Amino acid sequence: MKLIKKHYPALLSLALLTGFFSLCWAFKTFYFIYELELNPHKKLILLSSCGLGFAVSGLIYFSRKRVQAVLAFIVYLLLSFLLYADVLYERYYDAILHIQLLQQANQLGDVKDSIASLVYVSDIWYWIDIPSALLVLYVFSRKERNLRNPFIGSAMFAAGAAFILFAALYPLKDTFSDQYKVSLTGILPAHIYDLSRTYHNHAAAKEITAEEKTELEILKDYFKGKQELLKSSPYYGKFKGKNIIVVQAESLNDFPIGLKVNDAEITPHLNELISTSHYYPNIYLQIGRGNTSDAEFAANNSLYPIADMGVYKTYPKNNFLSLPQVLKKEGYTTSAAHGNSPEFWNRRLAYPNQGFDNFYSTEHLKIKEDEVIGMGVSDRSMFKQMIDIYKEEEKPFYSFIVSLTNHRPFDLPGKYQSLDLPAEFSDTLTGNYLQATHYFDQSIGYFIEELKEEQIWDDTIFVVYGDHYGPIPKDKDEIDQLLGVNFNQKEQFNVPMIIHHPGQTTAVKNEVIGSQLDIFPTLASLIGTEQPIAHLGASLDIKKEGFAGFAYETTPYSYYSGPYDYAASHNGVFQDGICTDNKTGEKVSVNACKKTYDQLVKDVQLSEFLLKNNLIGELFQ
């Protein structure tokens, strides 16, 4: 007691210091969970927050030197940056950052404007404690220095670390979503758990077993059966040997299609294209950690992009049975085009194994940076330059083009804004998005006219689809107010797909529910390839129960289908999910969703198995 009385002021200071950092961190964590619209587990979050408070205080009390206070502040500041990085990442990708994403840090400069558009005024709450923390540490660095020693500092740091590790390793499970991990234990335990799982997965990597090799034989029959189904399409083989041009449209949602504002069409050229094409209005994205590049992968491979950093970053050298590889064996020349650096999303390294002979990027001799908008060469310029390339291209050809101008934050220079919008649209995300979408539409219209003029159009299967959403949930209220569009998650994930058959003059609207996984088998069916292919999608031209399942972007293993939609639970327990009857809009027993759920789980795990073990190219050897 005498010792306590003697050092009472110092111990009180220590308690106040620890309490300050603990409460500040808890507040920021609770605020993030409030944004996630989840219920926090208060005890575990307070435990991990106290762990941080003990660890930061331990750094100060480890030594009497003032440099310890500076170190403590730097650590707290860096962790605050990590928390805020998670906030921004979650707003766009519906996930928290993972350690592997550090390898993508070189891309931040290209998307800095997109990142800035995710910053809200209310984010001040994530930083309001920093000036106070600086002041508190300054005061404590000058007082009660006689109590500080390595033993006390080490003991406090060890106690703090123990609290955090307990919260990370005891309650968390692989089946939990990123958001649920955060709501259960906080940001730091969630990151530590994911780091441990990443290390474990790498350490556990091994050659496939005899049982798995047997499973591979079974898979061959599974994929052969799916390929046989392609022959039931009424269009099977009707366009063998025709050119194929696929335009993956940046940030193109389906809701602007056919939309009018003040009697002005947002997408007049796409609307006109639809009037003589097959239009699939119920198609949904399939992006993962690789965002746009994963949409490319899904469309060209018909597999779920299960990879820590996106498939192009994680498995660039794998062997694939992609659409361009299949077409090369059919006598096609193949190319990809993107008006940015070939290093962006590791395309330079990934494209050769995807089967692309040529990559028309900003470093290609045939591509001029004559008109740059935002992140790269404008869509209009890229389309114009591709026309010149097609004139010399050996036929038939497969051309895969990734558009770029309609990219978040949709800050299109004034001279390119030709849409006459009402005053209330000025300086809004919705107005900017409509202007950028209209610009893309004009560029597509120009592209189609040039293809017709060069007599390429009638010999070409022409495809346009959206890669992923443009607006994000934050923009929901504004879109509803200005456009009367209910921008819920289903609307957010909905991207358009249009396929024009050579010689087609009438419109066909196909309401089937599908995803970007269905693009490869649909095109493979149109050209009637007999080559063995591995695909998890299906031809959209075959009458079937529609389906779009998700491994990323929402709670894993959620899906949309014709009869039912299933929203998976954050805790990963099937029975805790919600099954909705699409005819009545009412919730029904989850058992009605079980069969489709089981198939989705199987297909996602199959994609991971094939990618992780590089077995896709070996399937039909």
Coordinates of C-alpha atoms in Angstrom, one line a residue:
M1 CA 0.0 0.0 0.0
K2 CA 2.8 2.4 0.8
L3 CA 4.3 1.7 -2.7
I4 CA 0.9 2.5 -4.3
K5 CA 0.5 5.6 -2.2
K6 CA 4.0 6.7 -3.1
H7 CA 3.4 6.3 -6.8
Y8 CA -0.3 7.1 -6.8
P9 CA 0.0 10.1 -9.1
A10 CA 2.1 8.2 -11.6
L11 CA -0.2 5.1 -11.5
L12 CA -3.3 7.4 -12.0
S13 CA -1.5 9.0 -15.0
L14 CA -0.8 5.5 -16.4
A15 CA -4.5 4.5 -15.9
L16 CA -5.7 7.7 -17.5
L17 CA -3.3 7.3 -20.5
T18 CA -4.3 3.7 -21.0
G19 CA -8.0 4.6 -20.7
F20 CA -7.7 7.5 -23.2
F21 CA -6.3 5.3 -26.0
S22 CA -8.6 2.5 -25.2
L23 CA -11.7 4.6 -25.3
C24 CA -10.6 6.5 -28.4
W25 CA -10.0 3.3 -30.3
A26 CA -13.2 1.8 -29.1
F27 CA -15.1 4.8 -30.3
K28 CA -13.6 4.7 -33.8
T29 CA -14.3 0.9 -34.0
F30 CA -17.9 1.3 -32.9
Y31 CA -18.4 4.1 -35.4
F32 CA -17.0 1.9 -38.2
I33 CA -19.4 -0.9 -37.2
Y34 CA -22.2 1.6 -37.2
E35 CA -21.4 2.4 -40.8
L36 CA -21.4 -1.4 -41.5
E37 CA -24.9 -1.5 -40.1
L38 CA -24.0 -4.4 -37.8
N39 CA -24.4 -5.0 -34.1
P40 CA -21.1 -4.8 -32.2
H41 CA -19.9 -7.4 -29.7
K42 CA -19.2 -4.8 -27.0
K43 CA -17.1 -7.0 -24.6
L44 CA -14.7 -8.3 -27.2
I45 CA -14.3 -5.0 -28.9
L46 CA -13.6 -3.3 -25.5
L47 CA -11.1 -6.1 -24.7
S48 CA -9.2 -5.5 -28.0
S49 CA -9.4 -1.7 -27.5
C50 CA -8.0 -2.1 -24.0
G51 CA -5.3 -4.2 -25.5
L52 CA -4.3 -1.4 -27.8
G53 CA -4.4 1.1 -24.9
F54 CA -2.1 -1.1 -22.9
A55 CA 0.3 -1.6 -25.8
V56 CA 0.6 2.1 -26.6
S57 CA 1.0 3.0 -22.9
G58 CA 3.6 0.2 -22.6
L59 CA 5.7 1.8 -25.4
I60 CA 5.8 5.0 -23.4
Y61 CA 6.6 3.4 -20.0
F62 CA 9.3 1.2 -21.5
S63 CA 11.8 4.1 -21.1
R64 CA 12.2 7.6 -19.7
K65 CA 13.3 8.9 -23.0
R66 CA 10.9 11.2 -24.8
V67 CA 11.5 9.3 -28.0
Q68 CA 9.1 6.6 -26.6
A69 CA 6.2 9.1 -26.7
V70 CA 7.0 9.9 -30.3
L71 CA 7.2 6.1 -31.1
A72 CA 3.8 5.6 -29.3
F73 CA 2.2 8.4 -31.3
I74 CA 3.6 7.1 -34.6
V75 CA 2.2 3.6 -33.9
Y76 CA -1.2 4.9 -33.0
L77 CA -1.2 7.2 -36.0
L78 CA -0.3 4.3 -38.3
L79 CA -3.0 2.1 -36.8
S80 CA -5.5 4.9 -37.4
F81 CA -4.4 5.1 -41.0
L82 CA -5.0 1.3 -41.2
L83 CA -8.5 1.7 -39.8
Y84 CA -9.3 4.5 -42.2
A85 CA -7.9 2.5 -45.1
D86 CA -10.3 -0.3 -44.2
V87 CA -13.2 2.2 -44.0
L88 CA -12.5 3.4 -47.6
Y89 CA -11.8 0.0 -48.9
E90 CA -15.0 -1.4 -47.5
R91 CA -17.1 1.4 -49.0
Y92 CA -16.0 0.3 -52.5
Y93 CA -15.1 -3.4 -52.2
D94 CA -17.4 -4.5 -49.3
A95 CA -14.3 -6.0 -47.5
I96 CA -11.4 -5.0 -45.4
L97 CA -7.8 -4.8 -46.6
H98 CA -5.7 -8.0 -46.7
I99 CA -1.9 -8.2 -46.3
Q100 CA -1.5 -9.3 -50.0
L101 CA -3.0 -6.1 -51.2
L102 CA 0.2 -4.3 -50.2
Q103 CA 1.6 -5.5 -53.5
Q104 CA -0.9 -3.3 -55.2
A105 CA 0.2 -0.1 -53.6
N106 CA 1.9 1.0 -56.8
Q107 CA -1.6 1.4 -58.3
L108 CA -2.7 4.0 -55.8
G109 CA -1.5 6.9 -58.0
D110 CA -3.8 5.7 -60.8
V111 CA -6.9 5.6 -58.7
K112 CA -6.2 8.5 -56.3
D113 CA -9.3 10.4 -57.6
S114 CA -11.5 7.4 -57.1
I115 CA -10.2 7.1 -53.5
A116 CA -10.8 10.8 -52.8
S117 CA -14.4 10.3 -53.9
L118 CA -14.9 7.9 -51.1
V119 CA -14.0 10.4 -48.4
Y120 CA -16.9 11.9 -46.5
V121 CA -17.1 15.0 -44.3
S122 CA -18.3 12.8 -41.4
D123 CA -15.0 11.0 -41.5
I124 CA -13.6 13.6 -39.2
W125 CA -14.8 11.3 -36.4
Y126 CA -12.0 8.9 -37.4
W127 CA -9.4 11.6 -36.9
I128 CA -10.8 13.8 -34.2
D129 CA -8.7 12.0 -31.5
I130 CA -5.4 12.5 -33.2
P131 CA -4.7 16.1 -32.0
S132 CA -5.8 15.1 -28.5
A133 CA -3.5 12.1 -28.6
L134 CA -0.6 14.3 -29.6
L135 CA -1.3 16.7 -26.7
V136 CA -1.8 13.9 -24.2
L137 CA 1.5 12.2 -25.2
Y138 CA 3.3 15.5 -25.0
V139 CA 2.1 16.1 -21.4
F140 CA 2.8 12.5 -20.3
S141 CA 6.3 12.6 -21.8
R142 CA 7.1 15.4 -19.4
K143 CA 5.6 14.0 -16.2
E144 CA 6.0 11.1 -13.8
R145 CA 9.1 9.8 -15.6
N146 CA 10.5 8.2 -12.5
L147 CA 8.1 5.2 -12.7
R148 CA 9.0 4.3 -16.2
N149 CA 11.2 1.3 -16.8
P150 CA 11.5 -1.6 -19.2
F151 CA 9.8 -4.0 -16.9
I152 CA 6.6 -2.0 -16.6
G153 CA 6.6 -1.1 -20.2
S154 CA 7.2 -4.7 -21.3
A155 CA 4.5 -6.0 -18.9
M156 CA 1.9 -3.6 -20.2
F157 CA 2.8 -4.2 -23.9
A158 CA 2.6 -8.0 -23.3
A159 CA -0.7 -7.7 -21.6
G160 CA -2.1 -5.5 -24.5
A161 CA -0.8 -7.9 -27.1
A162 CA -2.3 -10.9 -25.2
F163 CA -5.8 -9.1 -25.1
I164 CA -5.6 -8.5 -28.9
L165 CA -4.3 -12.0 -29.7
F166 CA -7.0 -13.6 -27.6
A167 CA -9.7 -11.6 -29.5
A168 CA -8.1 -12.6 -32.8
L169 CA -7.5 -16.3 -32.3
Y170 CA -10.3 -17.4 -30.0
P171 CA -13.7 -16.3 -31.4
L172 CA -13.0 -15.8 -35.1
K173 CA -13.6 -18.4 -37.9
D174 CA -12.9 -18.7 -41.6
T175 CA -16.7 -18.7 -42.3
F176 CA -17.2 -15.2 -40.9
S177 CA -17.4 -12.3 -43.3
D178 CA -14.8 -9.5 -43.0
Q179 CA -17.6 -7.2 -41.6
Y180 CA -18.6 -9.8 -39.0
K181 CA -15.0 -10.3 -37.9
V182 CA -14.8 -6.5 -37.3
S183 CA -18.1 -6.3 -35.5
L184 CA -17.1 -9.2 -33.3
T185 CA -13.6 -8.2 -32.2
G186 CA -12.5 -5.0 -34.0
I187 CA -10.1 -4.1 -36.8
L188 CA -6.8 -5.3 -35.2
P189 CA -7.9 -8.8 -34.3
A190 CA -9.6 -9.2 -37.7
H191 CA -6.3 -8.3 -39.5
I192 CA -4.2 -10.6 -37.2
Y193 CA -6.6 -13.5 -37.8
D194 CA -6.5 -13.0 -41.6
L195 CA -2.7 -12.7 -41.5
S196 CA -2.4 -16.0 -39.5
R197 CA -4.8 -17.7 -42.0
T198 CA -2.7 -16.4 -45.0
Y199 CA 0.5 -17.8 -43.4
H200 CA -1.2 -21.1 -42.6
N201 CA -2.6 -21.5 -46.2
H202 CA 0.8 -20.8 -47.7
A203 CA 2.5 -23.2 -45.2
A204 CA -0.1 -25.9 -45.9
A205 CA 0.4 -25.8 -49.7
K206 CA 1.1 -29.3 -51.0
E207 CA 0.8 -31.4 -54.1
I208 CA -2.6 -32.8 -54.9
T209 CA -3.5 -36.1 -53.4
A210 CA -4.5 -39.3 -55.2
E211 CA -8.1 -38.6 -54.1
E212 CA -8.0 -35.2 -55.6
K213 CA -6.6 -36.6 -58.9
T214 CA -9.6 -39.0 -58.9
E215 CA -11.8 -35.9 -58.4
L216 CA -10.1 -34.3 -61.4
E217 CA -11.3 -37.2 -63.5
I218 CA -14.8 -36.7 -62.3
L219 CA -14.5 -33.0 -63.1
K220 CA -13.7 -33.8 -66.7
D221 CA -17.0 -35.6 -67.1
Y222 CA -18.8 -32.8 -65.3
F223 CA -17.4 -30.2 -67.7
K224 CA -18.1 -32.4 -70.7
G225 CA -21.7 -32.7 -69.6
K226 CA -22.0 -28.9 -69.3
Q227 CA -20.5 -28.5 -72.8
E228 CA -23.0 -30.9 -74.3
L229 CA -25.7 -28.6 -73.0
L230 CA -24.4 -25.8 -75.1
K231 CA -25.5 -27.7 -78.2
S232 CA -29.2 -27.2 -77.2
S233 CA -28.9 -23.5 -77.9
P234 CA -31.0 -22.5 -81.0
Y235 CA -27.9 -20.5 -82.1
Y236 CA -25.3 -23.2 -81.6
G237 CA -22.6 -23.0 -84.3
K238 CA -24.6 -20.5 -86.5
F239 CA -21.7 -17.9 -86.4
K240 CA -18.7 -20.1 -86.7
G241 CA -15.7 -18.2 -88.0
K242 CA -17.2 -14.8 -87.3
N243 CA -15.1 -12.0 -85.7
I244 CA -15.8 -11.4 -82.0
I245 CA -15.5 -8.0 -80.4
V246 CA -16.2 -7.7 -76.7
V247 CA -16.3 -4.4 -74.9
Q248 CA -16.1 -4.5 -71.2
A249 CA -17.6 -1.2 -70.1
E250 CA -16.1 0.5 -67.1
S251 CA -18.6 1.1 -64.2
L252 CA -21.7 0.6 -66.4
N253 CA -24.8 -0.2 -64.4
D254 CA -28.0 -1.4 -66.1
F255 CA -30.2 1.3 -64.8
P256 CA -29.1 4.1 -67.2
I257 CA -30.1 1.8 -70.1
G258 CA -33.3 3.2 -71.6
L259 CA -33.3 6.0 -68.9
K260 CA -34.5 9.5 -69.9
V261 CA -33.9 12.7 -68.0
N262 CA -35.9 15.7 -69.4
D263 CA -36.8 13.5 -72.4
A264 CA -33.0 13.1 -73.2
E265 CA -31.8 9.6 -73.5
I266 CA -28.7 8.8 -71.4
T267 CA -27.7 5.9 -73.7
P268 CA -29.3 6.5 -77.1
H269 CA -26.7 4.4 -79.0
L270 CA -26.9 1.5 -76.6
N271 CA -30.7 1.7 -76.9
E272 CA -30.4 1.6 -80.6
L273 CA -28.0 -1.4 -80.4
I274 CA -30.5 -3.2 -78.2
S275 CA -33.2 -2.7 -80.8
T276 CA -31.3 -5.1 -83.1
S277 CA -29.6 -7.3 -80.6
H278 CA -30.0 -9.8 -77.8
Y279 CA -30.4 -7.8 -74.5
Y280 CA -30.0 -9.5 -71.1
P281 CA -31.1 -7.0 -68.4
N282 CA -30.7 -9.4 -65.4
I283 CA -26.9 -10.0 -65.5
Y284 CA -24.8 -9.5 -62.4
L285 CA -21.2 -8.7 -61.7
Q286 CA -18.6 -11.3 -60.6
I287 CA -15.7 -9.2 -59.4
G288 CA -13.4 -10.1 -56.5
R289 CA -10.2 -8.5 -55.1
G290 CA -9.1 -7.7 -58.6
N291 CA -12.1 -5.5 -59.4
T292 CA -12.2 -4.8 -63.2
S293 CA -9.5 -7.4 -63.9
D294 CA -11.6 -10.1 -62.2
A295 CA -14.6 -9.2 -64.3
E296 CA -12.3 -9.8 -67.3
F297 CA -11.3 -13.2 -65.9
A298 CA -14.8 -14.3 -65.1
A299 CA -16.0 -13.3 -68.6
N300 CA -13.1 -15.1 -70.4
N301 CA -12.8 -18.1 -68.1
S302 CA -16.3 -18.8 -66.6
L303 CA -14.7 -19.4 -63.2
Y304 CA -15.1 -17.6 -59.9
P305 CA -12.1 -15.2 -59.4
I306 CA -11.1 -16.7 -56.1
A307 CA -7.7 -15.1 -55.3
D308 CA -6.3 -13.0 -52.5
M309 CA -5.2 -10.1 -54.8
G310 CA -7.2 -10.8 -57.9
V311 CA -6.5 -13.6 -60.3
Y312 CA -4.1 -11.6 -62.5
K313 CA -1.9 -10.8 -59.5
T314 CA -2.2 -14.1 -57.7
Y315 CA -2.1 -16.6 -60.6
P316 CA -0.7 -14.8 -63.7
K317 CA 1.4 -17.8 -64.8
N318 CA -1.3 -20.5 -64.4
N319 CA -2.4 -22.5 -67.4
F320 CA -5.9 -21.7 -68.5
L321 CA -8.6 -22.9 -70.9
S322 CA -9.9 -19.3 -71.6
L323 CA -12.0 -18.0 -74.4
P324 CA -9.1 -16.5 -76.3
Q325 CA -7.1 -19.8 -76.1
V326 CA -10.1 -21.7 -77.4
L327 CA -10.5 -19.2 -80.2
K328 CA -6.8 -19.4 -81.1
K329 CA -7.3 -23.1 -81.8
E330 CA -10.3 -22.2 -84.0
G331 CA -8.0 -20.0 -86.1
Y332 CA -8.6 -16.6 -84.5
T333 CA -6.1 -13.9 -83.9
T334 CA -6.6 -12.6 -80.4
S335 CA -5.9 -9.2 -78.7
A336 CA -6.8 -7.2 -75.6
A337 CA -6.9 -3.4 -75.4
H338 CA -6.8 -1.0 -72.4
G339 CA -5.8 2.6 -72.5
N340 CA -3.6 2.5 -69.5
S341 CA -0.2 1.1 -68.5
P342 CA 0.2 -2.7 -69.1
E343 CA 1.4 -3.0 -65.5
F344 CA -2.1 -1.9 -64.2
W345 CA -3.6 -5.0 -62.5
N346 CA -0.6 -7.0 -63.8
R347 CA -2.1 -7.3 -67.3
R348 CA 1.3 -7.4 -69.0
L349 CA 2.2 -10.6 -67.2
A350 CA -1.2 -12.2 -67.1
Y351 CA -2.5 -11.7 -70.6
P352 CA -0.1 -14.1 -72.4
N353 CA -1.4 -17.1 -70.3
Q354 CA -4.9 -15.9 -70.9
G355 CA -4.3 -16.5 -74.6
F356 CA -4.0 -12.9 -76.0
D357 CA -1.5 -12.6 -78.8
N358 CA -1.4 -8.8 -78.6
F359 CA -2.0 -6.3 -75.9
Y360 CA -2.8 -2.7 -77.1
S361 CA -1.9 -0.6 -74.1
T362 CA -0.2 2.9 -73.8
E363 CA 3.2 1.2 -74.4
H364 CA 2.2 -0.4 -77.7
L365 CA 3.6 1.2 -80.8
K366 CA 0.2 1.3 -82.5
I367 CA -1.5 3.2 -79.6
K368 CA -1.1 6.9 -79.3
E369 CA -1.9 8.9 -76.2
D370 CA -3.5 11.6 -78.4
E371 CA -6.5 12.2 -76.1
V372 CA -6.2 11.4 -72.4
I373 CA -9.2 11.6 -70.0
G374 CA -8.8 10.7 -66.4
M375 CA -6.8 7.4 -66.0
G376 CA -5.8 6.9 -69.6
V377 CA -6.5 7.2 -73.3
S378 CA -10.1 8.2 -73.9
D379 CA -12.7 5.6 -75.0
R380 CA -13.3 7.5 -78.3
S381 CA -9.6 7.5 -79.1
M382 CA -9.1 3.8 -78.2
F383 CA -12.1 2.8 -80.4
K384 CA -10.8 4.9 -83.3
Q385 CA -7.3 3.4 -83.0
M386 CA -8.8 -0.2 -82.8
I387 CA -10.6 0.4 -86.1
D388 CA -7.3 1.1 -87.7
I389 CA -5.9 -2.1 -86.2
Y390 CA -8.8 -4.2 -87.4
K391 CA -8.1 -3.1 -91.0
E392 CA -4.8 -4.9 -90.8
E393 CA -5.9 -7.7 -88.5
E394 CA -5.9 -11.2 -89.9
K395 CA -9.5 -12.5 -89.9
P396 CA -11.3 -13.9 -88.0
F397 CA -10.2 -12.0 -84.8
Y398 CA -11.2 -11.8 -81.2
S399 CA -10.8 -8.3 -79.8
F400 CA -11.4 -7.8 -76.1
I401 CA -11.5 -4.1 -75.1
V402 CA -11.6 -2.7 -71.6
S403 CA -13.1 0.8 -71.6
L404 CA -11.7 3.3 -69.1
T405 CA -13.2 6.8 -69.3
N406 CA -16.4 6.1 -67.3
H407 CA -14.3 5.5 -64.1
R408 CA -15.0 6.8 -60.6
P409 CA -15.1 9.6 -59.6
F410 CA -16.7 10.3 -63.1
D411 CA -15.1 13.8 -63.3
L412 CA -15.5 14.3 -67.0
P413 CA -14.0 17.5 -68.3
G414 CA -16.7 20.1 -69.3
K415 CA -15.9 20.0 -73.0
Y416 CA -16.9 16.3 -73.1
Q417 CA -20.2 16.8 -71.2
S418 CA -22.9 16.9 -73.8
L419 CA -25.9 15.8 -71.7
D420 CA -28.3 18.6 -70.9
L421 CA -29.3 17.9 -67.3
P422 CA -31.5 19.9 -64.9
A423 CA -29.9 22.2 -62.4
E424 CA -30.4 19.9 -59.5
F425 CA -28.0 17.4 -61.1
S426 CA -25.1 19.9 -61.0
D427 CA -22.1 18.9 -58.8
T428 CA -23.7 15.6 -57.8
L429 CA -22.3 12.1 -58.2
T430 CA -25.5 11.1 -60.1
G431 CA -25.1 13.9 -62.6
N432 CA -21.4 13.2 -63.1
Y433 CA -22.1 9.5 -63.6
L434 CA -24.8 10.1 -66.2
Q435 CA -22.5 12.5 -68.1
A436 CA -19.7 10.0 -68.1
T437 CA -22.0 7.2 -69.1
H438 CA -23.4 9.3 -71.9
Y439 CA -19.9 9.9 -73.1
F440 CA -19.2 6.2 -73.2
D441 CA -22.5 5.7 -75.1
Q442 CA -21.4 8.3 -77.7
S443 CA -18.1 6.5 -78.1
I444 CA -19.8 3.2 -78.6
G445 CA -22.1 4.7 -81.2
Y446 CA -19.0 6.1 -83.1
F447 CA -17.3 2.7 -82.8
I448 CA -20.3 0.8 -84.3
E449 CA -20.7 3.3 -87.2
E450 CA -17.0 2.9 -88.1
L451 CA -17.3 -0.9 -87.9
K452 CA -20.2 -0.7 -90.4
E453 CA -18.3 1.8 -92.7
E454 CA -15.3 -0.6 -92.8
Q455 CA -17.6 -3.5 -93.5
I456 CA -16.6 -5.3 -90.4
W457 CA -19.9 -5.2 -88.6
D458 CA -21.8 -7.8 -90.6
D459 CA -19.1 -10.4 -89.9
T460 CA -18.8 -9.7 -86.2
I461 CA -20.4 -10.9 -83.0
F462 CA -20.5 -7.7 -81.0
V463 CA -20.8 -7.8 -77.2
V464 CA -21.1 -5.0 -74.6
Y465 CA -21.4 -5.6 -70.9
G466 CA -20.6 -3.7 -67.6
D467 CA -17.7 -4.7 -65.5
H468 CA -19.1 -3.5 -62.1
Y469 CA -21.2 -0.8 -60.4
G470 CA -20.5 2.9 -60.8
P471 CA -22.3 4.5 -57.8
I472 CA -22.0 2.9 -54.4
P473 CA -24.4 2.5 -51.5
K474 CA -23.6 6.0 -50.2
D475 CA -25.2 7.4 -53.4
K476 CA -28.5 5.5 -52.9
D477 CA -30.6 8.3 -51.5
E478 CA -29.4 10.8 -54.1
I479 CA -30.1 8.4 -57.0
D480 CA -33.6 7.7 -55.6
Q481 CA -34.3 11.4 -55.2
L482 CA -33.0 12.5 -58.6
L483 CA -33.9 9.5 -60.8
G484 CA -36.6 7.6 -58.8
V485 CA -34.3 4.5 -59.0
N486 CA -34.2 2.2 -56.0
F487 CA -30.5 1.7 -55.9
N488 CA -30.5 -1.3 -53.6
Q489 CA -27.8 -4.0 -53.6
K490 CA -29.5 -6.0 -56.4
E491 CA -29.6 -2.8 -58.6
Q492 CA -26.0 -2.0 -57.7
F493 CA -24.8 -5.4 -58.8
N494 CA -26.9 -5.4 -62.0
V495 CA -24.9 -4.7 -65.2
P496 CA -26.2 -4.8 -68.7
M497 CA -25.2 -7.3 -71.4
I498 CA -25.9 -6.9 -75.1
I499 CA -24.9 -9.4 -77.8
H500 CA -25.5 -8.5 -81.5
H501 CA -25.5 -11.5 -83.8
P502 CA -24.1 -10.9 -87.4
G503 CA -27.0 -9.9 -89.6
Q504 CA -29.5 -9.5 -86.7
T505 CA -32.2 -6.8 -87.3
T506 CA -34.7 -7.5 -84.5
A507 CA -34.6 -7.2 -80.8
V508 CA -34.6 -10.2 -78.4
K509 CA -35.0 -9.4 -74.7
N510 CA -34.0 -12.3 -72.6
E511 CA -35.0 -11.9 -68.9
V512 CA -33.0 -14.9 -67.6
I513 CA -30.8 -14.2 -64.5
G514 CA -27.2 -14.6 -65.2
S515 CA -23.7 -13.4 -64.5
Q516 CA -20.4 -12.6 -66.2
L517 CA -19.6 -16.3 -65.9
D518 CA -22.1 -17.0 -68.6
I519 CA -20.3 -14.9 -71.3
F520 CA -17.7 -17.5 -72.2
P521 CA -20.2 -20.4 -72.7
T522 CA -22.6 -18.2 -74.6
L523 CA -20.0 -17.1 -77.1
A524 CA -18.5 -20.7 -77.3
S525 CA -22.0 -21.9 -78.2
L526 CA -22.5 -19.2 -80.9
I527 CA -19.3 -20.3 -82.7
G528 CA -20.1 -24.0 -82.0
T529 CA -16.7 -25.0 -80.7
E530 CA -16.1 -28.8 -80.2
Q531 CA -13.1 -28.2 -78.1
P532 CA -13.3 -29.4 -74.5
I533 CA -13.7 -26.4 -72.2
A534 CA -14.1 -25.9 -68.5
H535 CA -16.9 -23.5 -67.5
L536 CA -19.2 -23.0 -64.5
G537 CA -21.6 -20.7 -66.4
A538 CA -24.1 -21.6 -69.0
S539 CA -25.2 -20.3 -72.4
L540 CA -27.8 -17.6 -71.7
D541 CA -29.7 -18.7 -74.9
I542 CA -30.6 -22.0 -73.3
K543 CA -33.9 -21.9 -71.3
K544 CA -32.9 -22.6 -67.7
E545 CA -33.5 -21.4 -64.2
G546 CA -31.4 -18.3 -64.0
F547 CA -28.7 -17.9 -61.4
A548 CA -26.0 -15.5 -60.2
G549 CA -23.9 -16.4 -57.2
F550 CA -21.4 -14.4 -55.3
A551 CA -18.1 -15.1 -53.6
Y552 CA -17.1 -11.5 -53.1
E553 CA -18.7 -8.0 -53.0
T554 CA -21.4 -9.2 -50.6
T555 CA -21.7 -11.9 -47.9
P556 CA -20.1 -15.0 -49.5
Y557 CA -22.5 -17.6 -51.0
S558 CA -25.4 -15.1 -51.4
Y559 CA -27.1 -15.5 -54.7
Y560 CA -29.9 -14.3 -57.0
S561 CA -32.0 -16.8 -59.0
G562 CA -35.4 -17.0 -60.8
P563 CA -37.5 -18.3 -57.9
Y564 CA -35.4 -17.3 -54.9
D565 CA -32.8 -14.9 -53.6
Y566 CA -30.6 -15.9 -50.8
A567 CA -28.8 -13.5 -48.5
A568 CA -26.1 -15.4 -46.6
S569 CA -25.5 -14.6 -42.9
H570 CA -22.3 -12.8 -41.9
N571 CA -21.5 -15.7 -39.5
G572 CA -21.4 -18.2 -42.4
V573 CA -24.1 -20.4 -41.0
F574 CA -26.6 -21.4 -43.8
Q575 CA -29.6 -21.6 -41.6
D576 CA -29.0 -18.0 -40.4
G577 CA -29.4 -16.6 -43.9
I578 CA -32.5 -15.2 -45.5
C579 CA -34.4 -16.9 -48.4
T580 CA -36.8 -14.7 -50.3
D581 CA -39.5 -15.8 -52.7
N582 CA -39.2 -13.6 -55.8
K583 CA -42.9 -14.0 -56.7
T584 CA -44.3 -12.9 -53.4
G585 CA -41.3 -10.9 -52.0
E586 CA -41.9 -12.8 -48.8
K587 CA -39.3 -14.6 -46.6
V588 CA -39.6 -18.3 -46.8
S589 CA -37.8 -21.3 -45.1
V590 CA -34.1 -21.3 -46.0
N591 CA -34.5 -24.9 -47.0
A592 CA -36.0 -23.6 -50.3
C593 CA -32.6 -22.1 -51.1
K594 CA -30.5 -25.1 -49.9
K595 CA -30.0 -26.9 -53.3
T596 CA -28.8 -23.8 -55.1
Y597 CA -26.7 -22.8 -52.2
D598 CA -24.9 -26.1 -52.1
Q599 CA -24.2 -25.9 -55.8
L600 CA -22.8 -22.4 -55.4
V601 CA -20.5 -23.5 -52.5
K602 CA -19.3 -26.4 -54.6
D603 CA -18.6 -24.2 -57.7
V604 CA -16.7 -21.6 -55.6
Q605 CA -14.6 -24.2 -53.9
L606 CA -14.0 -25.9 -57.3
S607 CA -12.7 -22.6 -58.7
E608 CA -10.4 -22.2 -55.8
F609 CA -9.1 -25.8 -56.1
L610 CA -8.4 -25.4 -59.8
L611 CA -6.7 -22.1 -59.5
K612 CA -4.7 -22.8 -56.3
N613 CA -3.3 -26.1 -57.8
N614 CA -3.0 -24.8 -61.4
L615 CA -5.1 -27.7 -62.7
I616 CA -7.2 -25.9 -65.3
G617 CA -4.8 -26.5 -68.2
E618 CA -4.4 -30.1 -67.2
L619 CA -8.1 -31.1 -67.2
F620 CA -8.2 -32.3 -70.8
Q621 CA -4.6 -33.1 -71.6

